Amino acid sequence: MNRYTYRNKLAVVTGASSGIWKAYANELAAQGCHVVLAARSKDKLDSMAREINRQYGVQTYALACDLSKANAPRQLAEQISELGLSVTTQALALTAVSRK
């Protein structure tokens, strides 16, 4: 049993235009959570944001961002700030991947 309530909270969902993260964003919205959708495809995000807002009545924001770029997290944070929102993180993890 989940005791955490998502109603009127705000979640930033990256990779939200498809797959599991799209489903996750929809589930959060279904539980009353406002969502910031971030992914590379602005057109997909805009369509998705309209649908989520229509279906669940939550505030939904669509931000285009390619998180494979080094400065993308900073740009995403700036875009969120421009909306008048603030993001607080509990933890930050950086992972390096190398190929042989």
Short mmCIF file of N, CA and C in Angstrom, two decimals:
data_model
loop_
_atom_site.label_atom_id
_atom_site.label_comp_id
_atom_site.label_asym_id
_atom_site.label_seq_id
_atom_site.Cartn_x
_atom_site.Cartn_y
_atom_site.Cartn_z
N MET A 1 0.84 -1.18 0.00
CA MET A 1 0.00 0.00 0.00
C MET A 1 0.88 1.24 0.00
N ASN A 2 0.64 2.12 -0.96
CA ASN A 2 1.42 3.35 -1.08
C ASN A 2 0.77 4.43 -0.22
N ARG A 3 1.50 4.93 0.76
CA ARG A 3 0.96 5.95 1.64
C ARG A 3 1.28 7.36 1.17
N TYR A 4 2.14 7.47 0.18
CA TYR A 4 2.52 8.79 -0.33
C TYR A 4 1.42 9.31 -1.24
N THR A 5 1.05 10.56 -1.07
CA THR A 5 0.05 11.15 -1.95
C THR A 5 0.73 12.04 -2.99
N TYR A 6 0.35 11.87 -4.22
CA TYR A 6 0.92 12.64 -5.32
C TYR A 6 0.05 13.84 -5.69
N ARG A 7 -1.15 13.91 -5.15
CA ARG A 7 -2.08 14.98 -5.49
C ARG A 7 -1.45 16.33 -5.18
N ASN A 8 -1.47 17.21 -6.20
CA ASN A 8 -0.96 18.58 -6.11
C ASN A 8 0.55 18.67 -5.89
N LYS A 9 1.27 17.59 -6.08
CA LYS A 9 2.73 17.63 -6.10
C LYS A 9 3.14 17.92 -7.54
N LEU A 10 4.43 18.13 -7.76
CA LEU A 10 4.94 18.37 -9.10
C LEU A 10 6.09 17.41 -9.35
N ALA A 11 6.04 16.72 -10.50
CA ALA A 11 7.10 15.78 -10.86
C ALA A 11 7.68 16.18 -12.21
N VAL A 12 9.00 16.05 -12.32
CA VAL A 12 9.68 16.23 -13.60
C VAL A 12 9.97 14.83 -14.13
N VAL A 13 9.46 14.52 -15.31
CA VAL A 13 9.64 13.20 -15.90
C VAL A 13 10.46 13.37 -17.18
N THR A 14 11.67 12.84 -17.18
CA THR A 14 12.52 12.93 -18.37
C THR A 14 12.30 11.69 -19.24
N GLY A 15 12.51 11.85 -20.53
CA GLY A 15 12.26 10.75 -21.46
C GLY A 15 10.77 10.46 -21.58
N ALA A 16 9.96 11.48 -21.34
CA ALA A 16 8.52 11.31 -21.17
C ALA A 16 7.73 11.11 -22.46
N SER A 17 8.36 11.23 -23.62
CA SER A 17 7.59 11.16 -24.85
C SER A 17 7.25 9.74 -25.30
N SER A 18 7.86 8.73 -24.66
CA SER A 18 7.56 7.36 -25.07
C SER A 18 7.92 6.36 -23.98
N GLY A 19 7.47 5.14 -24.19
CA GLY A 19 7.87 4.02 -23.32
C GLY A 19 7.41 4.13 -21.89
N ILE A 20 8.21 3.57 -21.02
CA ILE A 20 7.84 3.48 -19.60
C ILE A 20 7.70 4.84 -18.95
N TRP A 21 8.50 5.81 -19.41
CA TRP A 21 8.43 7.14 -18.79
C TRP A 21 7.17 7.88 -19.20
N LYS A 22 6.67 7.61 -20.39
CA LYS A 22 5.38 8.16 -20.81
C LYS A 22 4.28 7.58 -19.92
N ALA A 23 4.33 6.28 -19.72
CA ALA A 23 3.34 5.61 -18.86
C ALA A 23 3.44 6.13 -17.43
N TYR A 24 4.66 6.36 -16.96
CA TYR A 24 4.87 6.86 -15.60
C TYR A 24 4.28 8.26 -15.45
N ALA A 25 4.50 9.12 -16.44
CA ALA A 25 3.94 10.47 -16.40
C ALA A 25 2.42 10.42 -16.35
N ASN A 26 1.83 9.53 -17.14
CA ASN A 26 0.37 9.38 -17.13
C ASN A 26 -0.14 8.87 -15.79
N GLU A 27 0.57 7.94 -15.20
CA GLU A 27 0.15 7.41 -13.89
C GLU A 27 0.24 8.48 -12.81
N LEU A 28 1.30 9.27 -12.83
CA LEU A 28 1.41 10.37 -11.87
C LEU A 28 0.24 11.34 -12.03
N ALA A 29 -0.06 11.70 -13.28
CA ALA A 29 -1.16 12.61 -13.55
C ALA A 29 -2.50 12.02 -13.10
N ALA A 30 -2.67 10.73 -13.31
CA ALA A 30 -3.90 10.06 -12.89
C ALA A 30 -4.08 10.13 -11.38
N GLN A 31 -2.97 10.24 -10.66
CA GLN A 31 -3.03 10.36 -9.20
C GLN A 31 -3.06 11.82 -8.73
N GLY A 32 -3.22 12.75 -9.70
CA GLY A 32 -3.37 14.16 -9.35
C GLY A 32 -2.08 14.95 -9.29
N CYS A 33 -1.00 14.38 -9.77
CA CYS A 33 0.30 15.05 -9.75
C CYS A 33 0.46 15.92 -11.00
N HIS A 34 0.89 17.15 -10.82
CA HIS A 34 1.22 18.02 -11.94
C HIS A 34 2.55 17.52 -12.52
N VAL A 35 2.73 17.61 -13.83
CA VAL A 35 3.93 17.04 -14.43
C VAL A 35 4.62 18.00 -15.39
N VAL A 36 5.95 17.97 -15.33
CA VAL A 36 6.80 18.61 -16.31
C VAL A 36 7.35 17.48 -17.17
N LEU A 37 7.00 17.49 -18.44
CA LEU A 37 7.44 16.46 -19.37
C LEU A 37 8.67 16.96 -20.11
N ALA A 38 9.73 16.18 -20.09
CA ALA A 38 10.96 16.58 -20.78
C ALA A 38 11.43 15.45 -21.68
N ALA A 39 11.75 15.80 -22.91
CA ALA A 39 12.29 14.86 -23.89
C ALA A 39 12.74 15.67 -25.10
N ARG A 40 13.30 14.99 -26.08
CA ARG A 40 13.81 15.70 -27.26
C ARG A 40 12.71 16.18 -28.19
N SER A 41 11.61 15.45 -28.28
CA SER A 41 10.57 15.74 -29.27
C SER A 41 9.50 16.68 -28.72
N LYS A 42 9.63 17.95 -29.04
CA LYS A 42 8.69 18.97 -28.54
C LYS A 42 7.28 18.71 -29.06
N ASP A 43 7.14 18.30 -30.32
CA ASP A 43 5.81 18.04 -30.87
C ASP A 43 5.09 16.93 -30.11
N LYS A 44 5.79 15.83 -29.84
CA LYS A 44 5.19 14.73 -29.08
C LYS A 44 4.81 15.19 -27.68
N LEU A 45 5.70 15.96 -27.05
CA LEU A 45 5.44 16.43 -25.69
C LEU A 45 4.23 17.37 -25.64
N ASP A 46 4.14 18.28 -26.60
CA ASP A 46 3.00 19.20 -26.62
C ASP A 46 1.68 18.45 -26.74
N SER A 47 1.65 17.46 -27.63
CA SER A 47 0.45 16.64 -27.80
C SER A 47 0.13 15.88 -26.53
N MET A 48 1.14 15.29 -25.95
CA MET A 48 0.97 14.52 -24.72
C MET A 48 0.49 15.42 -23.57
N ALA A 49 1.07 16.62 -23.46
CA ALA A 49 0.69 17.55 -22.40
C ALA A 49 -0.78 17.94 -22.52
N ARG A 50 -1.23 18.22 -23.74
CA ARG A 50 -2.65 18.56 -23.94
C ARG A 50 -3.56 17.40 -23.52
N GLU A 51 -3.17 16.18 -23.91
CA GLU A 51 -3.98 15.01 -23.58
C GLU A 51 -4.03 14.76 -22.07
N ILE A 52 -2.90 14.86 -21.42
CA ILE A 52 -2.86 14.66 -19.96
C ILE A 52 -3.72 15.71 -19.26
N ASN A 53 -3.57 16.96 -19.69
CA ASN A 53 -4.36 18.03 -19.07
C ASN A 53 -5.85 17.80 -19.28
N ARG A 54 -6.23 17.41 -20.50
CA ARG A 54 -7.64 17.15 -20.80
C ARG A 54 -8.18 15.98 -19.98
N GLN A 55 -7.39 14.92 -19.91
CA GLN A 55 -7.86 13.70 -19.26
C GLN A 55 -7.86 13.78 -17.74
N TYR A 56 -6.84 14.41 -17.15
CA TYR A 56 -6.69 14.38 -15.70
C TYR A 56 -6.85 15.74 -15.02
N GLY A 57 -6.83 16.83 -15.79
CA GLY A 57 -7.04 18.15 -15.22
C GLY A 57 -5.89 18.67 -14.39
N VAL A 58 -4.70 18.17 -14.61
CA VAL A 58 -3.53 18.65 -13.87
C VAL A 58 -2.73 19.61 -14.75
N GLN A 59 -1.92 20.44 -14.11
CA GLN A 59 -1.03 21.32 -14.87
C GLN A 59 0.05 20.46 -15.51
N THR A 60 0.28 20.70 -16.78
CA THR A 60 1.25 19.90 -17.53
C THR A 60 2.09 20.82 -18.38
N TYR A 61 3.40 20.66 -18.29
CA TYR A 61 4.34 21.49 -19.02
C TYR A 61 5.19 20.59 -19.92
N ALA A 62 5.45 21.05 -21.15
CA ALA A 62 6.26 20.29 -22.10
C ALA A 62 7.54 21.07 -22.40
N LEU A 63 8.68 20.47 -22.08
CA LEU A 63 9.97 21.12 -22.29
C LEU A 63 10.87 20.24 -23.14
N ALA A 64 11.32 20.77 -24.26
CA ALA A 64 12.25 20.03 -25.12
C ALA A 64 13.65 20.10 -24.55
N CYS A 65 14.27 18.94 -24.41
CA CYS A 65 15.60 18.89 -23.82
C CYS A 65 16.26 17.57 -24.19
N ASP A 66 17.49 17.63 -24.67
CA ASP A 66 18.24 16.42 -25.00
C ASP A 66 19.25 16.17 -23.88
N LEU A 67 18.89 15.30 -22.98
CA LEU A 67 19.72 15.07 -21.79
C LEU A 67 20.99 14.29 -22.07
N SER A 68 21.25 13.95 -23.33
CA SER A 68 22.53 13.34 -23.66
C SER A 68 23.62 14.41 -23.81
N LYS A 69 23.22 15.66 -23.84
CA LYS A 69 24.16 16.78 -23.94
C LYS A 69 24.64 17.19 -22.56
N ALA A 70 25.90 17.56 -22.47
CA ALA A 70 26.53 17.86 -21.17
C ALA A 70 25.85 18.99 -20.41
N ASN A 71 25.41 20.03 -21.10
CA ASN A 71 24.82 21.17 -20.41
C ASN A 71 23.29 21.08 -20.28
N ALA A 72 22.71 19.99 -20.72
CA ALA A 72 21.26 19.84 -20.74
C ALA A 72 20.59 19.92 -19.36
N PRO A 73 21.15 19.29 -18.32
CA PRO A 73 20.48 19.42 -17.01
C PRO A 73 20.36 20.87 -16.55
N ARG A 74 21.39 21.66 -16.80
CA ARG A 74 21.34 23.08 -16.43
C ARG A 74 20.27 23.80 -17.26
N GLN A 75 20.22 23.50 -18.56
CA GLN A 75 19.22 24.13 -19.42
C GLN A 75 17.80 23.74 -19.01
N LEU A 76 17.62 22.49 -18.65
CA LEU A 76 16.30 22.04 -18.20
C LEU A 76 15.91 22.77 -16.92
N ALA A 77 16.83 22.90 -15.99
CA ALA A 77 16.56 23.62 -14.74
C ALA A 77 16.19 25.08 -15.03
N GLU A 78 16.88 25.70 -15.99
CA GLU A 78 16.56 27.08 -16.35
C GLU A 78 15.17 27.18 -16.97
N GLN A 79 14.82 26.23 -17.82
CA GLN A 79 13.49 26.23 -18.43
C GLN A 79 12.40 26.08 -17.36
N ILE A 80 12.66 25.22 -16.41
CA ILE A 80 11.70 25.02 -15.31
C ILE A 80 11.57 26.29 -14.49
N SER A 81 12.69 26.94 -14.22
CA SER A 81 12.69 28.20 -13.47
C SER A 81 11.91 29.28 -14.21
N GLU A 82 12.05 29.33 -15.54
CA GLU A 82 11.32 30.31 -16.34
C GLU A 82 9.81 30.13 -16.26
N LEU A 83 9.37 28.93 -15.93
CA LEU A 83 7.94 28.66 -15.73
C LEU A 83 7.47 29.16 -14.37
N GLY A 84 8.40 29.62 -13.54
CA GLY A 84 8.06 30.05 -12.19
C GLY A 84 8.02 28.90 -11.21
N LEU A 85 8.64 27.79 -11.58
CA LEU A 85 8.67 26.60 -10.73
C LEU A 85 10.07 26.42 -10.18
N SER A 86 10.17 25.70 -9.09
CA SER A 86 11.50 25.37 -8.58
C SER A 86 11.58 23.87 -8.34
N VAL A 87 12.77 23.34 -8.51
CA VAL A 87 12.99 21.91 -8.33
C VAL A 87 14.01 21.72 -7.22
N THR A 88 13.67 20.87 -6.29
CA THR A 88 14.59 20.51 -5.22
C THR A 88 14.90 19.04 -5.38
N THR A 89 16.17 18.70 -5.33
CA THR A 89 16.53 17.29 -5.47
C THR A 89 17.00 16.76 -4.13
N GLN A 90 16.71 15.51 -3.89
CA GLN A 90 17.16 14.85 -2.68
C GLN A 90 18.57 14.30 -2.84
N ALA A 91 18.90 13.94 -4.07
CA ALA A 91 20.22 13.35 -4.33
C ALA A 91 20.57 13.55 -5.79
N LEU A 92 21.83 13.59 -6.05
CA LEU A 92 22.31 13.72 -7.42
C LEU A 92 23.33 12.63 -7.65
N ALA A 93 23.13 11.86 -8.69
CA ALA A 93 24.06 10.77 -8.99
C ALA A 93 24.61 10.96 -10.39
N LEU A 94 25.89 10.84 -10.54
CA LEU A 94 26.51 10.94 -11.85
C LEU A 94 27.17 9.59 -12.14
N THR A 95 26.98 9.13 -13.35
CA THR A 95 27.54 7.85 -13.74
C THR A 95 28.37 8.03 -15.00
N ALA A 96 29.56 7.50 -15.00
CA ALA A 96 30.39 7.55 -16.19
C ALA A 96 30.36 6.19 -16.85
N VAL A 97 30.23 6.18 -18.15
CA VAL A 97 30.22 4.93 -18.90
C VAL A 97 31.37 5.02 -19.91
N SER A 98 32.16 3.99 -19.94
CA SER A 98 33.25 3.98 -20.91
C SER A 98 33.14 2.73 -21.76
N ARG A 99 33.65 2.82 -22.97
CA ARG A 99 33.66 1.67 -23.88
C ARG A 99 35.10 1.27 -24.13
N LYS A 100 35.32 -0.03 -24.22
CA LYS A 100 36.68 -0.52 -24.50
C LYS A 100 36.89 -0.65 -25.97
#
